Short mmCIF file of C-alpha atoms in Angstrom, two decimals:
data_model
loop_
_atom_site.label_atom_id
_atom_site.label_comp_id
_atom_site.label_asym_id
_atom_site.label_seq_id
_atom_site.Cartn_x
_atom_site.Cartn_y
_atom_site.Cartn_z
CA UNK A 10 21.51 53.51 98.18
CA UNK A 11 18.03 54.75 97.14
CA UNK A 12 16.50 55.96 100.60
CA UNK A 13 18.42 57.70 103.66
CA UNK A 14 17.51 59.40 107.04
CA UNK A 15 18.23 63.10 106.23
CA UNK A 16 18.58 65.78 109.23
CA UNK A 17 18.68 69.53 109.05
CA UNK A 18 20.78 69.92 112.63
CA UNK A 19 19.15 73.26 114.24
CA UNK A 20 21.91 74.66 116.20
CA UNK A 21 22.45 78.05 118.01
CA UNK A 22 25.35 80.38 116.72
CA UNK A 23 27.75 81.97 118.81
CA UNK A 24 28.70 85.30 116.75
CA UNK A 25 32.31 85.88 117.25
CA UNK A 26 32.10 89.49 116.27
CA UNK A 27 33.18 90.84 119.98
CA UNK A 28 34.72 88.07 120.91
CA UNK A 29 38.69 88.27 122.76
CA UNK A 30 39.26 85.21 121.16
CA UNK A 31 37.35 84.53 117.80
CA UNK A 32 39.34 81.99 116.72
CA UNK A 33 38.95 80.17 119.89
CA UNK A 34 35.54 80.50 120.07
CA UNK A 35 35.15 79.30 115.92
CA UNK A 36 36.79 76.18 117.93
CA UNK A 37 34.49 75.71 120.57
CA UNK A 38 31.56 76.46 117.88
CA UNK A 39 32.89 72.88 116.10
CA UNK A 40 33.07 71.01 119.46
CA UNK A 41 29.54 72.70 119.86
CA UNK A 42 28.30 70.73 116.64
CA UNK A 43 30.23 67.84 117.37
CA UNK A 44 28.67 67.51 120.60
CA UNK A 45 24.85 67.82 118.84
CA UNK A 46 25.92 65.89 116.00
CA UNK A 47 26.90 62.77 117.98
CA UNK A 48 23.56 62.95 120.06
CA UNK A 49 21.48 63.00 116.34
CA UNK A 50 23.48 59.97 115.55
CA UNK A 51 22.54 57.71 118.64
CA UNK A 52 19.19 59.09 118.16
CA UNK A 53 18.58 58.72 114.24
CA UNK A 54 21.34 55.30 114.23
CA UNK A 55 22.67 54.00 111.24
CA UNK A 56 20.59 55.13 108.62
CA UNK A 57 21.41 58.94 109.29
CA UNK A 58 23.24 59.63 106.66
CA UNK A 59 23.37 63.40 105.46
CA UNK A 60 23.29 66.04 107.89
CA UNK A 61 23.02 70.06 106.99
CA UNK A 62 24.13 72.74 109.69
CA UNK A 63 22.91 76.41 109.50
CA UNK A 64 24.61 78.97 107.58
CA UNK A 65 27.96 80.80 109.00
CA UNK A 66 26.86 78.47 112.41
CA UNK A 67 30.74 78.90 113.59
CA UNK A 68 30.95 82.82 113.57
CA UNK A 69 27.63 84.23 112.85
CA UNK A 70 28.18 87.28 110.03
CA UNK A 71 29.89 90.34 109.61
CA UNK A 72 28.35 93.34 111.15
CA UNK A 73 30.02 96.49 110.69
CA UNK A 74 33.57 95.06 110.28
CA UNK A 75 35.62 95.80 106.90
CA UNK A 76 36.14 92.86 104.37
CA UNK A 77 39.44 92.60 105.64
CA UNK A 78 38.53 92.80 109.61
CA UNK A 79 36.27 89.63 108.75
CA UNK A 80 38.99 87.72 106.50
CA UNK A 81 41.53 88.30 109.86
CA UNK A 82 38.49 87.27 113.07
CA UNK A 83 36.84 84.67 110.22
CA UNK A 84 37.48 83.27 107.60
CA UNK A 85 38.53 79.76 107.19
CA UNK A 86 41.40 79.03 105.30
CA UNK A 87 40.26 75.79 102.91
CA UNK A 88 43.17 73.64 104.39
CA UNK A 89 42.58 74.83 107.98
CA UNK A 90 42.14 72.86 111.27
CA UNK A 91 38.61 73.94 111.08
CA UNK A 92 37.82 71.98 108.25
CA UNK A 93 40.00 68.87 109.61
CA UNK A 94 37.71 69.04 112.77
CA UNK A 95 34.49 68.83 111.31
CA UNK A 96 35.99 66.12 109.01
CA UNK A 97 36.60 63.71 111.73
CA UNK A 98 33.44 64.74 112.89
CA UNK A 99 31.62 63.46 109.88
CA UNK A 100 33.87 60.50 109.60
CA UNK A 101 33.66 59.37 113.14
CA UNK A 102 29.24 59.12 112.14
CA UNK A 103 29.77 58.21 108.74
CA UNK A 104 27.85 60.55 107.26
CA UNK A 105 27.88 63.79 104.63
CA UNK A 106 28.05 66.80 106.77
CA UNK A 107 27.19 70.28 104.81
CA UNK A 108 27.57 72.97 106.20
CA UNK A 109 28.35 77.30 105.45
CA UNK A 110 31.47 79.01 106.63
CA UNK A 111 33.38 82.22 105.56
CA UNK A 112 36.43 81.11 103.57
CA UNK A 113 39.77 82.81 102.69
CA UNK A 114 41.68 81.82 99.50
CA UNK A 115 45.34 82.12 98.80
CA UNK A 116 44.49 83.09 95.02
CA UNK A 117 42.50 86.31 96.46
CA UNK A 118 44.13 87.37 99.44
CA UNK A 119 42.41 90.54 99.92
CA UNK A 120 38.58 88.72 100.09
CA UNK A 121 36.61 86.27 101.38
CA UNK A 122 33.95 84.30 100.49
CA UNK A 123 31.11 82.50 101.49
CA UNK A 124 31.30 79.02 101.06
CA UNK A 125 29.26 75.79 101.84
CA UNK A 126 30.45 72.18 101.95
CA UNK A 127 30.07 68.62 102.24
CA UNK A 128 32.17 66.37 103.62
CA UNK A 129 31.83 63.01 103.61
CA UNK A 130 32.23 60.11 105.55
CA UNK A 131 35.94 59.53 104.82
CA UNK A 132 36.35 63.44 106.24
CA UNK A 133 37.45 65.04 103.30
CA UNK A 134 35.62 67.35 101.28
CA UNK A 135 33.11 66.00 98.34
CA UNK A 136 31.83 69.35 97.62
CA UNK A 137 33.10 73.34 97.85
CA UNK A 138 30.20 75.74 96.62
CA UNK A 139 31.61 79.34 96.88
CA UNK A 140 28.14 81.84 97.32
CA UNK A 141 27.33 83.69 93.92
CA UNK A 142 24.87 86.32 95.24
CA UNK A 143 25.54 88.54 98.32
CA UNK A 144 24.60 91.72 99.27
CA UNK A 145 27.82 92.97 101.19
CA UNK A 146 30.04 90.38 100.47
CA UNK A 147 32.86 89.12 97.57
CA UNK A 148 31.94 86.49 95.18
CA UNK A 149 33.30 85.07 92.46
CA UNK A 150 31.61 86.93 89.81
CA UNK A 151 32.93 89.62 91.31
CA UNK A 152 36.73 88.66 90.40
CA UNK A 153 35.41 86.20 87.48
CA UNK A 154 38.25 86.10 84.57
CA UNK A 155 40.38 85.10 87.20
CA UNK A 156 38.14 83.02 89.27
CA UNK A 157 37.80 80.58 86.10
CA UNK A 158 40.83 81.02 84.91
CA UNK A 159 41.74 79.08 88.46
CA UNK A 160 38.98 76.88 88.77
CA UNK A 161 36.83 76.21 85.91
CA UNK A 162 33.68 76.34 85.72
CA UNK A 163 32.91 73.08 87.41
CA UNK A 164 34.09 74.82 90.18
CA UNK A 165 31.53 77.28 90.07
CA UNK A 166 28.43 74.78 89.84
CA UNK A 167 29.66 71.78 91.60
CA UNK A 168 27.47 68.40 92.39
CA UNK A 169 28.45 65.95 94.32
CA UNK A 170 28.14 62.41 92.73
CA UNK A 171 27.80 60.73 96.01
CA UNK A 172 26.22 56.80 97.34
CA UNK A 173 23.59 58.76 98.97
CA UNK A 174 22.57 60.46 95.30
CA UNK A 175 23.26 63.79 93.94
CA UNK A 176 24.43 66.45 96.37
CA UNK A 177 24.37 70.17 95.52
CA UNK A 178 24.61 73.41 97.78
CA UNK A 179 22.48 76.96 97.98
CA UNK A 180 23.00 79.00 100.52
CA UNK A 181 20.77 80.91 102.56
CA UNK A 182 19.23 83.36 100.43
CA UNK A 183 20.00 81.94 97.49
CA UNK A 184 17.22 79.74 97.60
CA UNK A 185 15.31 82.94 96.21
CA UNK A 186 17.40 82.57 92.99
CA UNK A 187 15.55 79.84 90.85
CA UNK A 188 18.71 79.90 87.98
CA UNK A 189 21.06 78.46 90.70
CA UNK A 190 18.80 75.94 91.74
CA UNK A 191 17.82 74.85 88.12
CA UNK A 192 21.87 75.06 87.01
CA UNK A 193 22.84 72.87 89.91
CA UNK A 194 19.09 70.51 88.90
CA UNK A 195 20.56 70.70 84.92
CA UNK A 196 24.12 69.28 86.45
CA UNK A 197 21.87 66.20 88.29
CA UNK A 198 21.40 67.54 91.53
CA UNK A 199 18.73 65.85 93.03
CA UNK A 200 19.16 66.98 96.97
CA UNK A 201 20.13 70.90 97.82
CA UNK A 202 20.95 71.20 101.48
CA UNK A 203 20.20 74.63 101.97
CA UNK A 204 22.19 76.52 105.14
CA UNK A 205 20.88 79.61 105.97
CA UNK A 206 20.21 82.08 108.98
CA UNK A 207 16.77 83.41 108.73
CA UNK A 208 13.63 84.54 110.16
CA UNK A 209 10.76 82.10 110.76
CA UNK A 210 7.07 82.51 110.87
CA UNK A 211 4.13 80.48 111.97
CA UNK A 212 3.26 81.78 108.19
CA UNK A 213 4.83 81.19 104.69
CA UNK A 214 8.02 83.46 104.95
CA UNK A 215 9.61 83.77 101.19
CA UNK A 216 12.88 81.70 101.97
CA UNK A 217 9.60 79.08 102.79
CA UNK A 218 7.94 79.70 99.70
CA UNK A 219 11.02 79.69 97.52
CA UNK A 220 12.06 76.42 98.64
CA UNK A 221 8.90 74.71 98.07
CA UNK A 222 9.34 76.14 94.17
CA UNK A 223 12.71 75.38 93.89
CA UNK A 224 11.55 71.61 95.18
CA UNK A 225 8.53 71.39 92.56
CA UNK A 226 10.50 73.35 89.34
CA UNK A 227 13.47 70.82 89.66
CA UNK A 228 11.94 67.77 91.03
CA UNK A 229 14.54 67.75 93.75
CA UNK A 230 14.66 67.38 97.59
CA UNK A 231 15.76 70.34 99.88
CA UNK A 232 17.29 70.04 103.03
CA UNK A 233 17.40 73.63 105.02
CA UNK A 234 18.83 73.97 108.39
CA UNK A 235 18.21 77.39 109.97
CA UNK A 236 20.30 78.49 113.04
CA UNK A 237 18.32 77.72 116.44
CA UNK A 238 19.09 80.98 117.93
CA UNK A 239 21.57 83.76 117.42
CA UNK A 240 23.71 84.82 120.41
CA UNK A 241 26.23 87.44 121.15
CA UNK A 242 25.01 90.43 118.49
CA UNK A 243 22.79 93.82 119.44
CA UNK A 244 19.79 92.02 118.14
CA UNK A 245 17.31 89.44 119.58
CA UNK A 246 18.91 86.13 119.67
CA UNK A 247 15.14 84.60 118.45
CA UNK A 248 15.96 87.07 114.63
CA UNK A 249 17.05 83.94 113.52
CA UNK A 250 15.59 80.92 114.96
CA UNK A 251 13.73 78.04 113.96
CA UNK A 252 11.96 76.53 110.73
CA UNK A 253 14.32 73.69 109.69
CA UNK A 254 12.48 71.50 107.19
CA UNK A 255 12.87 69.03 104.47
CA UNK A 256 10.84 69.38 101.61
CA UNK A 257 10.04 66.60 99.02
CA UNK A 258 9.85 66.83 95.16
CA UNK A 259 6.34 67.37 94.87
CA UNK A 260 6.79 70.50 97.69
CA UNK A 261 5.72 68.99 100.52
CA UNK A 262 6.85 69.19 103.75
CA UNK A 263 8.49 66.18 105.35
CA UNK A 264 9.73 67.29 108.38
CA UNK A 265 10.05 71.16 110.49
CA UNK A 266 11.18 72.22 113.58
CA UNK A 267 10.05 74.86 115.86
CA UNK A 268 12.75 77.08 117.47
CA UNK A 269 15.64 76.27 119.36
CA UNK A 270 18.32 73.61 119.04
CA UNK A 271 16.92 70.61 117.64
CA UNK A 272 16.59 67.37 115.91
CA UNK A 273 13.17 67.70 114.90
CA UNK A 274 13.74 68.30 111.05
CA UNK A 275 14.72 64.77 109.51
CA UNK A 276 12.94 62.38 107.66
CA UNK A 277 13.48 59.72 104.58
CA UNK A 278 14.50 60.49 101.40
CA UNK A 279 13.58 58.46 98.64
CA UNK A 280 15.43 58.84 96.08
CA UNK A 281 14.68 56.02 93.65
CA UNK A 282 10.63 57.63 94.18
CA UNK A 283 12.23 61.35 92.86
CA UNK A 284 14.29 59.02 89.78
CA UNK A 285 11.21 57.66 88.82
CA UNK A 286 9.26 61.03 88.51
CA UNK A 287 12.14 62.64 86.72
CA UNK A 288 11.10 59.78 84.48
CA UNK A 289 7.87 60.28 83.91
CA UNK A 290 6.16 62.49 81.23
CA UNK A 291 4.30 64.90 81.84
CA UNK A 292 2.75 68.47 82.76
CA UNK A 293 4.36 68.21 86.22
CA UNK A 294 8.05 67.42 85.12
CA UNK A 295 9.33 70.71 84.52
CA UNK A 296 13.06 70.50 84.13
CA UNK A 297 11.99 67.94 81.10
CA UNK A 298 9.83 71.50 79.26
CA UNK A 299 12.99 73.98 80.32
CA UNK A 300 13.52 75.83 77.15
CA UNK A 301 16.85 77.02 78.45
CA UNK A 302 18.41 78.74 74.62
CA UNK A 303 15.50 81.05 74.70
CA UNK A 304 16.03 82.15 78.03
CA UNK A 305 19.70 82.21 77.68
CA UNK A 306 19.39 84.96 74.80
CA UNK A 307 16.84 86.92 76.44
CA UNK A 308 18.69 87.14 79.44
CA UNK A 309 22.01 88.40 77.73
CA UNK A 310 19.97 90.91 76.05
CA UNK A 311 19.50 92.57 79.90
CA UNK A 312 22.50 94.16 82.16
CA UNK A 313 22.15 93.64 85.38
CA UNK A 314 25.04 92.75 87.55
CA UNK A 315 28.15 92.75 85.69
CA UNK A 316 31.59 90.53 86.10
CA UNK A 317 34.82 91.83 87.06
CA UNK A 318 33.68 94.56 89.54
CA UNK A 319 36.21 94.20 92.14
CA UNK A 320 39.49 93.08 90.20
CA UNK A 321 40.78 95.84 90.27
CA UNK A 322 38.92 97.77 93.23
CA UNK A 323 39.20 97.60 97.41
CA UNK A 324 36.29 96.22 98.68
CA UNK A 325 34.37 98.12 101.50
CA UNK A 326 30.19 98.10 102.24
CA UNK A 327 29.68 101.44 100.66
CA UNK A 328 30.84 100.19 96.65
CA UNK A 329 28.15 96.94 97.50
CA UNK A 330 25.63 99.50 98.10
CA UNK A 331 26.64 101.92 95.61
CA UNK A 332 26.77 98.60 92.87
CA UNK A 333 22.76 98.02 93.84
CA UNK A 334 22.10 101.74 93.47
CA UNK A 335 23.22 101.79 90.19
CA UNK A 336 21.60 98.57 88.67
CA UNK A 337 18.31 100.05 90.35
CA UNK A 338 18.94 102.87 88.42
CA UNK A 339 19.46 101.46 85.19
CA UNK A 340 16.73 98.61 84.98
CA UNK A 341 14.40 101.29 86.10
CA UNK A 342 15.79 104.98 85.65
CA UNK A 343 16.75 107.00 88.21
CA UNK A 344 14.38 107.93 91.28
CA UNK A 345 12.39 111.03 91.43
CA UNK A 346 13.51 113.51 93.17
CA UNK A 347 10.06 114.43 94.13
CA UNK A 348 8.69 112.81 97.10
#
């Protein structure tokens, strides 16, 4: 298949934070999607094939609550019911759903991390990208000897080899990282859905700008669902609301919504057009000119964020901030005290 319908699915989340019955309501969040997902599909028909949902759209994020509160209200567990849902939910479309959820592991079973997904149209799962930068959450650099001593590396950078093309994952503000993208681009991606939770603008926010540079430096398409609306939290539901868009290869935009739930965001991908300019010479292929062993050495030559840092430490908000406060301090010394 060289061209497919592609939708980013704007959807409102229902935090679960003070919820009675978060687990209940992380069900009634998928029966929520289902419910949107099925419209898209009598809407789009047949050639809908790869839908993206917003990021954490089942339980919104954690605010306030320990790493272990979260992991208990939650997280998914990778084999859960959860999952199953939203697999027949892809399945019964025949499409790739990919979407952003927390996650629990059995391997960790003090953390949680973020994780997006595809699933495909058999309802299992094609693709499991765990998150690599957060602010106030684990990741698996965090418990890294061990994290590839279980998975591998492949693990950590996975693309989906898929009849629709090359799938890959970034979530939310990852997008702002352009080594992820151009990893996940160097492994063959050639479509990032992007989940994320953000603010829009009627102007260029940054999430906007990265992923029109992420599009152009890696000749890839990007697929970004943002939530339609953000209920049940002490701040304006509209925080997060609107912007889904699909970008092309060349940075343009193909398709955006305005706020609320919506449909609005899909358009064709062609994906034999992107093959052929990844084939072309010349100034504006960029991942062709990537002189990746120079930037590899200069990079080790620079500390920033180090391995390892919670194998052997309890999690909590105050050692994420503490971590930043530190690297601050030694890329640029520390502040003066002076106002």
């Amino acid at each position: 298949m060289t061209a497919f319908r592609a939708l980013a699915l704007q959807v409102a989340t229902h935090a679960v934070n003070g919820a009675a019955d978060p687990r209940g309501e992380i069900l009634r969040a998928v029966e929520r999607v289902a419910g949107r997902l099925a419209g898209a599909r009598a809407w789009y028909g047949p050639e809908l094939r790869l839908v993206v949902l917003p990021e954490y759209v089942l339980t919104g994020f954690p605010m306030g609550e320990s790493v272990a509160e979260w992991l208990a209200k939650a997280a998914l567990a990778p084999d859960g019911a959860e999952y199953a849902l939203l697999g027949e939910v892809a399945a019964g479309h025949s499409v790739f759903l990919a979407g952003n959820a927390y996650e629990s592991d059995p391997h960790f079973p003090g953390l949680y991390f973020q994780a997006s997904f595809i699933l495909g149209p058999d309802g299992g799962v094609v693709l499991r990208y765990r998150r690599l930068h957060s602010m106030f959450s684990p990741t698996p650099y965090d418990v890294w000897d061990e994290y590839l001593d279980i998975y591998g590396i492949e693990a950590v950078f996975p693309v989906a080899v898929t009849e629709i093309g090359n799938l890959a994952c970034v979530a939310s503000e990852e997008i702002l990282y352009p080594e992820l993208a151009r990893v996940l681009a160097l492994r063959g991606a050639e479509v990032f859905c992007h989940s994320t939770s953000e603010i829009a603008a009627p102007g260029l926010t940054q999430k906007a700008v990265a992923r029109r540079a992420r599009a152009v430096e890696n000749l890839a398409y990007v697929v970004s669902a943002n939530s339609g609306g953000l209920d049940g939290l002490p701040i304006p539901r509209d925080s997060t609301n609107g912007g889904s868009e699909l970008i092309d290869y060349e940075g343009r935009a193909l398709a955006q919504a305005a706020s609320g739930e919506s449909i609005v965001a899909s358009a064709e991908l062609d994906l034999a057009a992107l093959r052929r300019a990844r084939r072309r010479p010349g100034m504006s292929n960029l991942p062709a000119r990537v002189k990746t062993a120079l930037w590899a050495q200069e990079y080790a030559r620079h500390p920033v964020e180090q391995p390892n840092g919670l194998a052997e430490t309890a999690p909590d908000r105050s050692w994420f901030a503490r971590r930043q406060r530190e690297i601050i301090d030694r890329l640029y010394g520390p502040a003066d005290p002076t106002p």
